[in-house]
CSV table of C-alpha atoms in Angstrom, one decimal:
chain,number,residue,atom,x,y,z
A,102,MET,CA,-12.2,-47.9,24.1
A,103,SER,CA,-11.5,-50.5,21.4
A,104,PHE,CA,-10.6,-54.1,21.9
A,105,LEU,CA,-8.5,-55.9,19.3
A,106,VAL,CA,-9.4,-59.5,19.3
A,107,GLU,CA,-9.3,-62.6,17.1
A,108,THR,CA,-8.1,-66.2,17.3
A,109,ILE,CA,-5.0,-67.0,15.3
A,110,PRO,CA,-6.1,-67.9,11.8
A,111,LYS,CA,-5.5,-71.4,10.4
A,112,TYR,CA,-4.7,-70.0,7.0
A,113,LEU,CA,-2.9,-66.7,6.1
A,114,ASP,CA,-5.7,-65.6,3.8
A,115,ASN,CA,-8.3,-65.8,6.6
A,116,LYS,CA,-9.5,-62.6,8.1
A,117,ALA,CA,-7.0,-61.9,10.9
A,118,VAL,CA,-8.4,-59.1,12.9
A,119,LYS,CA,-11.7,-57.9,14.3
A,120,VAL,CA,-12.2,-54.7,16.2
A,121,LEU,CA,-15.0,-54.3,18.7
A,122,ALA,CA,-15.7,-50.9,20.3
A,123,GLY,CA,-16.9,-50.7,23.8
A,124,GLY,CA,-16.2,-50.1,27.5
A,125,ALA,CA,-15.3,-52.3,30.4
A,126,ASP,CA,-18.5,-54.3,30.0
A,127,ILE,CA,-17.5,-55.4,26.5
A,128,GLY,CA,-14.0,-56.2,27.6
A,129,GLU,CA,-15.3,-58.3,30.5
A,130,ARG,CA,-17.6,-60.3,28.1
A,131,LEU,CA,-14.8,-60.9,25.7
A,132,LEU,CA,-12.5,-62.2,28.4
A,133,GLN,CA,-15.0,-64.9,29.2
A,134,LEU,CA,-14.4,-66.5,25.8
A,135,LYS,CA,-11.6,-68.8,24.9
A,136,TRP,CA,-8.9,-67.2,22.6
A,137,ASP,CA,-5.7,-68.4,21.1
A,138,LYS,CA,-3.9,-65.3,22.2
A,139,ILE,CA,-4.7,-62.1,24.2
A,140,PHE,CA,-2.8,-58.9,23.7
A,141,PHE,CA,-3.5,-56.1,26.2
A,142,THR,CA,-2.1,-52.6,26.6
A,143,GLY,CA,-3.2,-50.6,29.6
A,144,SER,CA,-2.7,-50.2,33.3
A,145,PRO,CA,-1.3,-52.9,35.7
A,146,ARG,CA,-4.6,-52.9,37.6
A,147,VAL,CA,-6.6,-54.0,34.5
A,148,GLY,CA,-3.7,-56.2,33.3
A,149,ARG,CA,-4.1,-58.3,36.4
A,150,LEU,CA,-7.8,-58.8,35.5
A,151,VAL,CA,-6.9,-59.7,32.0
A,152,MET,CA,-4.3,-62.3,33.1
A,153,ALA,CA,-6.7,-63.8,35.7
A,154,ALA,CA,-9.4,-64.2,33.1
A,155,ALA,CA,-6.9,-65.7,30.6
A,156,ALA,CA,-5.7,-68.2,33.2
A,157,LYS,CA,-9.2,-69.9,33.2
A,158,HIS,CA,-8.5,-71.1,29.7
A,159,LEU,CA,-4.7,-71.2,29.9
A,160,THR,CA,-4.6,-68.6,27.2
A,161,PRO,CA,-1.2,-67.0,26.5
A,162,VAL,CA,-1.1,-63.3,27.0
A,163,THR,CA,1.1,-60.3,26.1
A,164,LEU,CA,0.8,-57.4,28.5
A,165,GLU,CA,2.1,-53.9,27.8
A,166,LEU,CA,1.5,-52.0,31.0
A,167,GLY,CA,3.6,-48.9,31.1
A,168,GLY,CA,4.8,-47.6,34.4
A,169,LYS,CA,6.9,-44.8,35.8
A,170,SER,CA,9.6,-44.4,33.1
A,171,PRO,CA,12.4,-42.1,34.4
A,172,ALA,CA,14.9,-39.9,32.6
A,173,ILE,CA,18.4,-39.7,34.1
A,174,VAL,CA,20.1,-36.4,33.3
A,175,ASP,CA,23.9,-36.3,33.4
A,176,THR,CA,24.7,-34.1,30.4
A,177,LEU,CA,24.1,-30.6,31.7
A,178,SER,CA,27.7,-30.1,32.8
A,179,THR,CA,29.0,-30.8,29.3
A,180,THR,CA,28.6,-28.3,26.4
A,181,PRO,CA,25.7,-25.8,26.4
A,182,SER,CA,24.6,-27.1,23.0
A,183,LYS,CA,24.2,-30.7,24.4
A,184,ALA,CA,22.4,-29.4,27.4
A,185,LYS,CA,19.9,-27.6,25.1
A,186,VAL,CA,19.4,-30.8,23.1
A,187,THR,CA,18.8,-32.7,26.3
A,188,ALA,CA,16.1,-30.3,27.4
A,189,LYS,CA,14.4,-30.4,23.9
A,190,ARG,CA,14.3,-34.2,24.0
A,191,ILE,CA,12.9,-34.3,27.5
A,192,VAL,CA,10.2,-31.8,26.7
A,193,GLY,CA,9.4,-33.7,23.5
A,194,GLY,CA,9.4,-37.0,25.4
A,195,LYS,CA,7.1,-35.7,28.1
A,196,TRP,CA,4.6,-33.4,26.5
A,197,GLY,CA,4.9,-34.5,22.9
A,198,PRO,CA,3.1,-37.9,23.1
A,199,CYS,CA,-0.5,-36.7,23.7
A,200,THR,CA,0.7,-34.4,26.6
A,201,GLY,CA,2.2,-37.3,28.5
A,202,GLN,CA,-0.8,-39.7,27.9
A,203,ALA,CA,1.4,-42.4,26.5
A,204,CYS,CA,3.0,-45.5,28.1
A,205,ILE,CA,6.5,-44.5,26.8
A,206,ALA,CA,6.3,-40.8,28.0
A,207,ILE,CA,8.9,-39.7,30.5
A,208,ASP,CA,7.3,-39.9,33.9
A,209,TYR,CA,9.9,-38.1,36.1
A,210,VAL,CA,13.5,-36.8,35.9
A,211,LEU,CA,16.5,-37.6,38.1
A,212,VAL,CA,19.2,-35.0,38.3
A,213,GLU,CA,21.9,-33.8,40.7
A,214,GLU,CA,20.9,-31.0,43.1
A,215,LYS,CA,23.6,-28.6,41.8
A,216,LEU,CA,22.2,-28.9,38.2
A,217,ALA,CA,18.5,-28.8,39.0
A,218,SER,CA,18.0,-25.1,38.5
A,219,THR,CA,19.9,-25.2,35.2
A,220,LEU,CA,17.7,-28.0,34.0
A,221,ILE,CA,14.5,-26.3,35.1
A,222,GLU,CA,15.4,-23.0,33.2
A,223,LEU,CA,16.2,-24.9,30.1
A,224,LEU,CA,12.9,-26.8,30.3
A,225,LYS,CA,10.9,-23.6,30.8
A,226,LYS,CA,12.4,-22.0,27.8
A,227,THR,CA,11.8,-25.0,25.7
A,228,ILE,CA,8.2,-25.4,26.8
A,229,LYS,CA,7.5,-21.7,26.0
A,230,ARG,CA,9.0,-22.1,22.6
A,231,PHE,CA,7.2,-25.4,21.8
A,232,TYR,CA,3.8,-24.7,23.3
A,233,GLY,CA,3.3,-21.1,24.5
A,234,GLU,CA,3.6,-19.3,27.8
A,235,ASN,CA,0.2,-19.7,29.5
A,236,ILE,CA,-2.9,-21.8,29.6
A,237,LYS,CA,-4.9,-19.5,27.3
A,238,SER,CA,-2.4,-19.5,24.5
A,239,LEU,CA,-1.2,-23.1,24.5
A,240,LYS,CA,-0.6,-24.6,21.0
A,241,ASN,CA,0.6,-27.9,19.7
A,242,ILE,CA,-0.5,-29.7,22.8
A,243,SER,CA,-3.2,-32.3,23.4
A,244,ARG,CA,-6.2,-32.1,25.7
A,245,ILE,CA,-6.7,-34.6,28.5
A,246,VAL,CA,-8.6,-37.6,27.0
A,247,ASN,CA,-11.7,-37.3,29.2
A,248,LYS,CA,-13.1,-35.7,32.4
A,249,HIS,CA,-12.3,-38.6,34.6
A,250,GLN,CA,-8.6,-38.5,33.7
A,251,PHE,CA,-8.6,-34.7,33.9
A,252,GLN,CA,-9.9,-34.9,37.4
A,253,ARG,CA,-7.5,-37.6,38.4
A,254,LEU,CA,-4.6,-35.4,37.3
A,255,VAL,CA,-6.0,-32.3,39.1
A,256,ASN,CA,-6.3,-34.4,42.2
A,257,LEU,CA,-2.6,-35.2,42.1
A,258,LEU,CA,-1.9,-31.5,42.4
A,259,LYS,CA,-4.4,-30.9,45.2
A,260,ASP,CA,-2.0,-32.5,47.8
A,261,PRO,CA,-0.7,-29.3,49.6
A,262,ASN,CA,2.8,-30.7,49.7
A,263,VAL,CA,2.7,-31.5,46.0
A,264,ALA,CA,1.2,-28.1,45.1
A,265,ASP,CA,4.1,-26.4,47.0
A,266,SER,CA,6.6,-28.2,44.8
A,267,ILE,CA,5.3,-26.6,41.5
A,268,VAL,CA,8.0,-24.4,40.0
A,269,TYR,CA,6.3,-23.9,36.6
A,270,GLY,CA,2.8,-24.2,35.2
A,271,GLY,CA,0.0,-25.8,37.2
A,272,SER,CA,-2.9,-23.9,35.6
A,273,VAL,CA,-5.9,-25.9,34.3
A,274,ASP,CA,-8.9,-25.3,32.0
A,275,GLU,CA,-11.7,-27.6,33.0
A,276,GLU,CA,-13.9,-26.6,30.1
A,277,LYS,CA,-11.3,-27.4,27.5
A,278,LEU,CA,-9.8,-30.3,29.5
A,279,VAL,CA,-6.4,-28.7,29.2
A,280,ILE,CA,-3.6,-28.8,31.8
A,281,GLU,CA,-0.6,-26.5,31.4
A,282,PRO,CA,2.8,-28.3,31.2
A,283,THR,CA,3.8,-28.4,34.8
A,284,ILE,CA,7.2,-28.9,36.5
A,285,LEU,CA,7.5,-30.0,40.1
A,286,LEU,CA,10.7,-29.9,42.1
A,287,ASP,CA,11.1,-32.7,44.7
A,288,PRO,CA,7.5,-33.5,45.5
A,289,PRO,CA,7.1,-35.9,48.4
A,290,LEU,CA,8.3,-39.4,47.4
A,291,ASP,CA,5.4,-41.0,49.3
A,292,SER,CA,2.8,-38.8,47.4
A,293,GLU,CA,0.5,-40.4,44.8
A,294,ILE,CA,2.3,-38.5,42.0
A,295,MET,CA,5.5,-40.4,42.8
A,296,SER,CA,3.9,-43.8,43.4
A,297,GLU,CA,1.5,-44.0,40.4
A,298,GLU,CA,2.1,-43.6,36.7
A,299,ILE,CA,1.2,-40.0,36.0
A,300,PHE,CA,0.0,-40.4,32.4
A,301,GLY,CA,-0.3,-36.6,31.9
A,302,PRO,CA,1.5,-33.3,31.6
A,303,LEU,CA,3.0,-33.2,35.1
A,304,LEU,CA,6.8,-33.7,35.4
A,305,PRO,CA,8.4,-34.2,38.8
A,306,ILE,CA,12.1,-33.5,39.0
A,307,ILE,CA,13.8,-35.5,41.8
A,308,THR,CA,17.3,-34.3,43.0
A,309,LEU,CA,20.1,-36.5,44.1
A,310,LYS,CA,23.5,-35.8,45.6
A,311,ASN,CA,25.2,-37.8,42.9
A,312,VAL,CA,23.6,-38.9,39.6
A,313,GLU,CA,24.8,-42.5,40.2
A,314,GLU,CA,22.3,-42.7,43.1
A,315,SER,CA,19.6,-42.8,40.3
A,316,ILE,CA,20.3,-46.5,40.0
A,317,ASP,CA,19.2,-47.3,43.5
A,318,PHE,CA,16.3,-44.9,43.2
A,319,ILE,CA,15.0,-46.7,40.1
A,320,ASN,CA,15.6,-50.1,41.7
A,321,SER,CA,13.5,-49.1,44.7
A,322,LYS,CA,10.4,-48.9,42.4
A,323,SER,CA,8.7,-51.3,40.1
A,324,ASN,CA,10.3,-52.1,36.8
A,325,PRO,CA,9.8,-49.2,34.3
A,326,LEU,CA,8.8,-49.7,30.7
A,327,VAL,CA,11.7,-47.5,29.6
A,328,ILE,CA,14.7,-45.9,31.2
A,329,TYR,CA,15.9,-42.8,29.4
A,330,ALA,CA,19.5,-41.8,30.3
A,331,PHE,CA,21.2,-38.7,29.1
A,332,THR,CA,24.9,-39.4,29.6
A,333,GLU,CA,28.1,-39.8,27.8
A,334,ASP,CA,29.8,-41.6,30.6
A,335,GLU,CA,30.4,-45.1,29.2
A,336,THR,CA,31.0,-46.6,32.7
A,337,PHE,CA,27.7,-45.2,33.9
A,338,LYS,CA,25.9,-46.5,30.9
A,339,LYS,CA,27.3,-50.0,31.6
A,340,ARG,CA,26.1,-49.7,35.2
A,341,ILE,CA,22.6,-48.7,34.1
A,342,LEU,CA,22.4,-51.7,31.8
A,343,SER,CA,23.8,-54.2,34.2
A,344,GLU,CA,22.2,-53.0,37.5
A,345,THR,CA,18.7,-52.0,36.5
A,346,SER,CA,15.8,-53.9,35.0
A,347,SER,CA,13.5,-52.3,32.4
A,348,GLY,CA,11.7,-53.1,29.2
A,349,THR,CA,14.0,-50.8,27.2
A,350,VAL,CA,16.9,-48.5,27.8
A,351,THR,CA,17.4,-45.4,25.5
A,352,PHE,CA,20.5,-43.3,25.8
A,353,ASN,CA,20.5,-39.6,24.9
A,354,ASP,CA,17.1,-39.4,23.3
A,355,SER,CA,13.4,-40.2,24.1
A,356,MET,CA,10.6,-41.9,22.3
A,357,VAL,CA,12.6,-42.9,19.2
A,358,GLN,CA,13.1,-46.5,20.4
A,359,PHE,CA,9.3,-47.0,19.8
A,360,LEU,CA,9.7,-46.1,16.1
A,361,CYS,CA,12.5,-48.6,15.4
A,362,ASP,CA,10.9,-51.8,14.1
A,363,SER,CA,14.1,-53.7,14.4
A,364,LEU,CA,14.0,-53.3,18.2
A,365,PRO,CA,11.6,-55.4,20.3
A,366,PHE,CA,9.2,-53.4,22.4
A,367,GLY,CA,7.8,-54.6,25.7
A,368,GLY,CA,8.0,-54.4,29.4
A,369,VAL,CA,9.3,-56.5,32.2
A,370,GLY,CA,7.8,-57.3,35.6
A,371,GLN,CA,5.2,-54.7,36.6
A,372,SER,CA,5.6,-53.0,33.2
A,373,GLY,CA,4.4,-56.1,31.4
A,374,PHE,CA,5.8,-59.0,29.5
A,375,GLY,CA,6.0,-60.2,25.9
A,376,ARG,CA,7.3,-58.1,23.0
A,377,TYR,CA,6.2,-56.9,19.6
A,378,HIS,CA,7.1,-54.5,16.7
A,379,GLY,CA,8.2,-55.7,13.3
A,380,LYS,CA,9.1,-59.3,13.1
A,381,TYR,CA,8.7,-59.6,16.9
A,382,SER,CA,5.0,-59.0,16.5
A,383,PHE,CA,4.8,-61.9,14.1
A,384,ASP,CA,6.7,-64.1,16.5
A,385,THR,CA,4.4,-63.0,19.4
A,386,PHE,CA,1.3,-64.1,17.6
A,387,SER,CA,2.8,-67.3,16.2
A,388,HIS,CA,3.3,-70.8,17.7
A,389,GLU,CA,6.6,-72.4,16.8
A,390,LYS,CA,5.6,-76.0,16.3
A,391,SER,CA,8.5,-78.5,16.6
A,392,ILE,CA,8.4,-81.4,14.0
A,393,LEU,CA,10.7,-84.4,13.9
A,394,HIS,CA,10.8,-86.9,11.0
A,395,ARG,CA,12.6,-90.3,11.6
A,396,GLY,CA,13.2,-93.4,9.6
A,397,PHE,CA,12.9,-96.9,11.0
A,398,TYR,CA,16.6,-97.7,10.8
A,399,PRO,CA,19.1,-97.8,12.4
A,400,GLU,CA,17.5,-98.9,15.6
A,401,LEU,CA,19.6,-98.5,18.8
A,402,GLU,CA,18.9,-101.2,21.3
A,403,PRO,CA,20.6,-99.5,24.3
A,404,ARG,CA,17.6,-97.2,24.5
A,405,TYR,CA,15.4,-100.1,25.7
A,406,PRO,CA,15.5,-102.4,28.7
A,407,PRO,CA,16.6,-104.8,30.2
A,408,TRP,CA,19.3,-102.4,31.4
A,409,THR,CA,22.9,-103.5,31.5
A,410,ASP,CA,26.1,-101.8,32.4
A,411,PHE,CA,26.9,-101.6,28.7
A,412,LYS,CA,23.5,-99.9,27.8
A,413,LEU,CA,23.8,-97.4,30.7
A,414,LEU,CA,27.3,-96.4,29.7
A,415,PHE,CA,26.2,-96.1,26.1
A,416,ILE,CA,23.4,-93.8,27.0
A,417,LYS,CA,25.7,-91.7,29.3
A,418,LEU,CA,28.2,-91.3,26.5
A,419,ALA,CA,25.5,-90.4,24.0
A,420,TYR,CA,24.1,-87.7,26.2
A,421,GLN,CA,27.6,-86.3,26.6
A,422,PHE,CA,28.1,-86.3,22.8
A,423,ASP,CA,31.3,-88.3,23.5
A,424,TYR,CA,31.5,-90.0,20.1
A,425,PHE,CA,35.1,-91.1,20.6
A,426,GLY,CA,34.0,-92.9,23.8
A,427,LEU,CA,31.1,-94.5,22.0
A,428,ILE,CA,33.5,-95.9,19.4
A,429,LEU,CA,35.8,-97.3,22.1
A,430,LEU,CA,32.8,-98.8,23.8
A,431,LEU,CA,31.5,-100.5,20.7
A,432,LEU,CA,35.0,-101.8,19.9
A,433,GLY,CA,35.2,-103.3,23.4
A,434,PHE,CA,38.0,-101.0,24.6
A,435,LYS,CA,35.9,-99.0,27.1
A,436,ARG,CA,34.0,-100.5,30.0
A,437,SER,CA,31.9,-99.1,32.8
């Protein structure tokens, strides 16, 4: 684990960044120091610890915490070519980024019941074409980062009700720390796999009577970092934008919003706060200092006591930017 730390430099030619490598002990020691700014990316659990430590010194923080980012699928009943593109972009957005070990990876999919089987078949075909057909011949896919995370993911599948929901994959190779791309259909909503960020190659598919129910489903959970919505329904798009809260919304693709430096990246609520990328990173690590220069004249006496009706009316009109009223007051045509 690496920690990126440094106070904001006084001059642009100063060394701006130091990298210290270490585990939780190093992180804890660093958080005891006073910094001008703390930027943290990781889990909400550790994010709370970082924020609590920063509060001791009133240090501003930016937290990028991830979360359960859903993909809403509403394009399968359109043309077959668009349905195939949807499947490719879901597979790429789930297993492409380090086999799901990325904060912006798709965490689960929401789709109508009548379209679930079509989606699953498309995903299976795409997975086989991208990565291979079994645990022994997988290619182009990452290992799980360490044994602890590998075991955490395996434990998610050990719940009997969760295991029963597997419709594709599920094989593991403990020696190589590899887990096969796995699709689950309607695992229990109260199971750990549906309450915690998965951060791995397991993809739950949750079925709904109507795709618009996805809005209430998303709102019943913590704010996601990203909502991916595959739809061409402009009215539905507007509802997603106006009725849900997330760090980012991406329509008809996955992951690409992270590559666009002209878009701010960051979470909201449980998925974090603050933003970065491109100029937004510069702004995040900058303090905008307000500076006002004034001369000694003219000097407006109504700003000082003793208070009179004239002064109070002058101040009231000035705050209202009522310049015409001020002129009338100064000419004696306007009284309180």
